[in-house]
């Protein structure tokens, strides 16, 4: 184990992965709070009313507590994958026997 050398480009690749991880966990946390927070409060409030308010044929609390955040999460995911994620170039591995 002591004879193993760290690859030169491993550090940059690790830092890029860590940055992407932090972005994903932070955004996941925002959507988690939005979905669970809004849906729990609005869902219990809607249960006490006699008539269910509808938006596009879906109960209002489901639309704003689940459908809208899922749409925004998907938009964010596509944007993040296309614009923020990037590959770090890796050096060529030596052939066996060299």
PDB file of C-alpha atoms in Angstrom, residues 28-39:
ATOM      1  CA  UNK A  28     -32.680  18.011  -2.682  1.00  0.00           C
ATOM      2  CA  UNK A  29     -33.033  19.562   0.793  1.00  0.00           C
ATOM      3  CA  UNK A  30     -34.921  22.565  -0.600  1.00  0.00           C
ATOM      4  CA  UNK A  31     -37.387  20.371  -2.473  1.00  0.00           C
ATOM      5  CA  UNK A  32     -37.732  18.030   0.526  1.00  0.00           C
ATOM      6  CA  UNK A  33     -38.716  20.934   2.774  1.00  0.00           C
ATOM      7  CA  UNK A  34     -41.042  22.374   0.107  1.00  0.00           C
ATOM      8  CA  UNK A  35     -42.858  19.103  -0.564  1.00  0.00           C
ATOM      9  CA  UNK A  36     -43.150  17.885   3.014  1.00  0.00           C
ATOM     10  CA  UNK A  37     -43.748  21.291   4.549  1.00  0.00           C
ATOM     11  CA  UNK A  38     -46.324  22.597   2.120  1.00  0.00           C
ATOM     12  CA  UNK A  39     -48.135  19.306   1.591  1.00  0.00           C
TER      13      UNK A  39
END
